[in-house]
């Protein structure tokens, strides 16, 4: 009778930073729990609702301010979730890089969506 082989990942000696709920995988992929997902969700949609309302009340154009604030809130909420909630590393160089790059990327995406009239 043939012996059943168990699943083994490629490099057992290298420590894994991330663990999935199903166990350790071949790829060291960051995961987000429910708390992190809620933090990211609220910090993305709350500025999209609050900033245009405040700008309307003040009487200024909301579009560019919405792009900047939503980009910063979204990018740094993902970095916060990854470095504070999931990995418990705190503020480090990688935190600023991840937060900054994601903020720029999300701000560009929101810019396209706002100025093309898809949202708001």
PDB file of C-alpha atoms in Angstrom:
ATOM      1  CA  UNK A   1       0.000   0.000   0.000  1.00  0.00           C
ATOM      2  CA  UNK A   2       1.304   3.466  -0.913  1.00  0.00           C
ATOM      3  CA  UNK A   3       2.313   5.797   1.872  1.00  0.00           C
ATOM      4  CA  UNK A   4       0.327   9.051   1.960  1.00  0.00           C
ATOM      5  CA  UNK A   5       2.480  12.150   1.780  1.00  0.00           C
ATOM      6  CA  UNK A   6       1.696  15.092   4.003  1.00  0.00           C
ATOM      7  CA  UNK A   7       1.873  18.660   2.779  1.00  0.00           C
ATOM      8  CA  UNK A   8       5.152  20.406   3.543  1.00  0.00           C
ATOM      9  CA  UNK A   9       6.120  23.910   2.640  1.00  0.00           C
ATOM     10  CA  UNK A  10       9.350  24.578   0.789  1.00  0.00           C
ATOM     11  CA  UNK A  11      11.572  26.267   3.326  1.00  0.00           C
ATOM     12  CA  UNK A  12      10.926  25.012   6.837  1.00  0.00           C
ATOM     13  CA  UNK A  13      13.911  26.828   8.348  1.00  0.00           C
ATOM     14  CA  UNK A  14      12.799  30.364   7.455  1.00  0.00           C
ATOM     15  CA  UNK A  15      10.486  31.779  10.136  1.00  0.00           C
ATOM     16  CA  UNK A  16       7.049  32.916   9.006  1.00  0.00           C
ATOM     17  CA  UNK A  17       5.735  36.344   9.998  1.00  0.00           C
ATOM     18  CA  UNK A  18       2.154  35.668   8.983  1.00  0.00           C
ATOM     19  CA  UNK A  19      -0.045  32.708   9.757  1.00  0.00           C
ATOM     20  CA  UNK A  20      -3.416  32.066   8.181  1.00  0.00           C
ATOM     21  CA  UNK A  21      -6.362  30.722  10.118  1.00  0.00           C
ATOM     22  CA  UNK A  22      -5.869  27.421   8.318  1.00  0.00           C
ATOM     23  CA  UNK A  23      -2.203  27.094   9.355  1.00  0.00           C
ATOM     24  CA  UNK A  24       1.136  27.918   7.752  1.00  0.00           C
ATOM     25  CA  UNK A  25       1.304  28.198   3.953  1.00  0.00           C
ATOM     26  CA  UNK A  26       4.069  28.232   1.358  1.00  0.00           C
ATOM     27  CA  UNK A  27       3.723  31.972   0.880  1.00  0.00           C
ATOM     28  CA  UNK A  28       4.203  34.512   3.640  1.00  0.00           C
ATOM     29  CA  UNK A  29       1.044  36.515   2.915  1.00  0.00           C
ATOM     30  CA  UNK A  30      -0.235  39.158   5.354  1.00  0.00           C
ATOM     31  CA  UNK A  31      -3.715  38.480   6.640  1.00  0.00           C
ATOM     32  CA  UNK A  32      -6.265  40.740   8.258  1.00  0.00           C
ATOM     33  CA  UNK A  33      -8.666  39.763  11.010  1.00  0.00           C
ATOM     34  CA  UNK A  34     -12.186  41.047  11.548  1.00  0.00           C
ATOM     35  CA  UNK A  35     -11.051  43.925  13.743  1.00  0.00           C
ATOM     36  CA  UNK A  36      -8.532  45.090  11.151  1.00  0.00           C
ATOM     37  CA  UNK A  37     -11.097  44.830   8.372  1.00  0.00           C
ATOM     38  CA  UNK A  38     -13.549  46.982  10.326  1.00  0.00           C
ATOM     39  CA  UNK A  39     -10.879  49.597  11.066  1.00  0.00           C
ATOM     40  CA  UNK A  40      -9.979  49.790   7.368  1.00  0.00           C
ATOM     41  CA  UNK A  41     -13.627  49.884   6.285  1.00  0.00           C
ATOM     42  CA  UNK A  42     -14.625  52.671   8.679  1.00  0.00           C
ATOM     43  CA  UNK A  43     -11.499  54.723   7.981  1.00  0.00           C
ATOM     44  CA  UNK A  44     -12.177  54.520   4.252  1.00  0.00           C
ATOM     45  CA  UNK A  45     -15.878  55.314   4.120  1.00  0.00           C
ATOM     46  CA  UNK A  46     -16.163  57.779   7.002  1.00  0.00           C
ATOM     47  CA  UNK A  47     -14.054  60.483   5.274  1.00  0.00           C
ATOM     48  CA  UNK A  48     -16.030  59.933   2.060  1.00  0.00           C
ATOM     49  CA  UNK A  49     -19.195  60.837   3.965  1.00  0.00           C
ATOM     50  CA  UNK A  50     -17.941  63.487   6.398  1.00  0.00           C
ATOM     51  CA  UNK A  51     -15.542  65.617   4.302  1.00  0.00           C
ATOM     52  CA  UNK A  52     -18.014  66.566   1.508  1.00  0.00           C
ATOM     53  CA  UNK A  53     -20.683  67.380   4.108  1.00  0.00           C
ATOM     54  CA  UNK A  54     -18.334  69.643   6.062  1.00  0.00           C
ATOM     55  CA  UNK A  55     -17.064  71.315   2.893  1.00  0.00           C
ATOM     56  CA  UNK A  56     -20.649  71.960   1.771  1.00  0.00           C
ATOM     57  CA  UNK A  57     -21.427  73.538   5.136  1.00  0.00           C
ATOM     58  CA  UNK A  58     -18.343  75.777   4.895  1.00  0.00           C
ATOM     59  CA  UNK A  59     -18.952  76.542   1.224  1.00  0.00           C
ATOM     60  CA  UNK A  60     -15.706  75.293  -0.360  1.00  0.00           C
ATOM     61  CA  UNK A  61     -15.077  72.770  -3.131  1.00  0.00           C
ATOM     62  CA  UNK A  62     -14.996  69.309  -1.604  1.00  0.00           C
ATOM     63  CA  UNK A  63     -13.279  67.292  -4.337  1.00  0.00           C
ATOM     64  CA  UNK A  64      -9.552  67.813  -3.742  1.00  0.00           C
ATOM     65  CA  UNK A  65      -9.880  67.837   0.052  1.00  0.00           C
ATOM     66  CA  UNK A  66     -11.860  64.585  -0.120  1.00  0.00           C
ATOM     67  CA  UNK A  67      -9.168  62.967  -2.267  1.00  0.00           C
ATOM     68  CA  UNK A  68      -6.335  63.965   0.081  1.00  0.00           C
ATOM     69  CA  UNK A  69      -8.021  63.126   3.396  1.00  0.00           C
ATOM     70  CA  UNK A  70      -9.558  59.840   2.192  1.00  0.00           C
ATOM     71  CA  UNK A  71      -6.236  58.740   0.690  1.00  0.00           C
ATOM     72  CA  UNK A  72      -4.354  59.440   3.918  1.00  0.00           C
ATOM     73  CA  UNK A  73      -6.986  57.824   6.150  1.00  0.00           C
ATOM     74  CA  UNK A  74      -7.254  54.715   3.980  1.00  0.00           C
ATOM     75  CA  UNK A  75      -3.527  54.193   3.441  1.00  0.00           C
ATOM     76  CA  UNK A  76      -2.534  54.652   7.045  1.00  0.00           C
ATOM     77  CA  UNK A  77      -5.458  52.589   8.364  1.00  0.00           C
ATOM     78  CA  UNK A  78      -4.130  49.612   6.378  1.00  0.00           C
ATOM     79  CA  UNK A  79      -0.613  50.262   7.712  1.00  0.00           C
ATOM     80  CA  UNK A  80      -1.975  50.644  11.261  1.00  0.00           C
ATOM     81  CA  UNK A  81      -3.895  47.376  10.979  1.00  0.00           C
ATOM     82  CA  UNK A  82      -0.884  45.519   9.657  1.00  0.00           C
ATOM     83  CA  UNK A  83       1.786  46.882  12.009  1.00  0.00           C
ATOM     84  CA  UNK A  84      -0.173  47.512  15.218  1.00  0.00           C
ATOM     85  CA  UNK A  85      -3.117  45.110  15.298  1.00  0.00           C
ATOM     86  CA  UNK A  86      -1.821  42.064  13.402  1.00  0.00           C
ATOM     87  CA  UNK A  87       1.968  42.031  13.850  1.00  0.00           C
ATOM     88  CA  UNK A  88       2.297  44.242  16.960  1.00  0.00           C
ATOM     89  CA  UNK A  89       5.511  45.852  15.681  1.00  0.00           C
ATOM     90  CA  UNK A  90       4.544  49.494  16.133  1.00  0.00           C
ATOM     91  CA  UNK A  91       5.933  52.449  14.234  1.00  0.00           C
ATOM     92  CA  UNK A  92       8.941  51.538  12.118  1.00  0.00           C
ATOM     93  CA  UNK A  93      10.344  52.449   8.723  1.00  0.00           C
ATOM     94  CA  UNK A  94       8.141  49.887   6.974  1.00  0.00           C
ATOM     95  CA  UNK A  95       5.039  51.396   8.578  1.00  0.00           C
ATOM     96  CA  UNK A  96       5.747  54.781   6.978  1.00  0.00           C
ATOM     97  CA  UNK A  97       6.599  53.232   3.602  1.00  0.00           C
ATOM     98  CA  UNK A  98       3.458  51.085   3.485  1.00  0.00           C
ATOM     99  CA  UNK A  99       1.249  53.918   4.731  1.00  0.00           C
ATOM    100  CA  UNK A 100       2.732  56.474   2.334  1.00  0.00           C
ATOM    101  CA  UNK A 101       2.631  54.311  -0.770  1.00  0.00           C
ATOM    102  CA  UNK A 102      -0.884  53.071  -0.097  1.00  0.00           C
ATOM    103  CA  UNK A 103      -2.047  56.626   0.614  1.00  0.00           C
ATOM    104  CA  UNK A 104      -0.714  57.829  -2.742  1.00  0.00           C
ATOM    105  CA  UNK A 105      -2.199  54.864  -4.615  1.00  0.00           C
ATOM    106  CA  UNK A 106      -5.622  55.166  -2.964  1.00  0.00           C
ATOM    107  CA  UNK A 107      -5.631  58.958  -3.400  1.00  0.00           C
ATOM    108  CA  UNK A 108      -4.997  58.517  -7.133  1.00  0.00           C
ATOM    109  CA  UNK A 109      -7.814  55.996  -7.338  1.00  0.00           C
ATOM    110  CA  UNK A 110     -10.222  58.260  -5.422  1.00  0.00           C
ATOM    111  CA  UNK A 111      -9.100  61.204  -7.595  1.00  0.00           C
ATOM    112  CA  UNK A 112     -10.098  59.354 -10.728  1.00  0.00           C
ATOM    113  CA  UNK A 113     -13.415  58.233  -9.257  1.00  0.00           C
ATOM    114  CA  UNK A 114     -14.359  61.659  -7.868  1.00  0.00           C
ATOM    115  CA  UNK A 115     -13.342  63.744 -10.865  1.00  0.00           C
ATOM    116  CA  UNK A 116     -14.920  61.339 -13.376  1.00  0.00           C
ATOM    117  CA  UNK A 117     -18.166  61.555 -11.413  1.00  0.00           C
ATOM    118  CA  UNK A 118     -18.383  57.896 -10.467  1.00  0.00           C
ATOM    119  CA  UNK A 119     -18.660  58.686  -6.752  1.00  0.00           C
ATOM    120  CA  UNK A 120     -19.798  61.898  -5.055  1.00  0.00           C
TER     121      UNK A 120
END
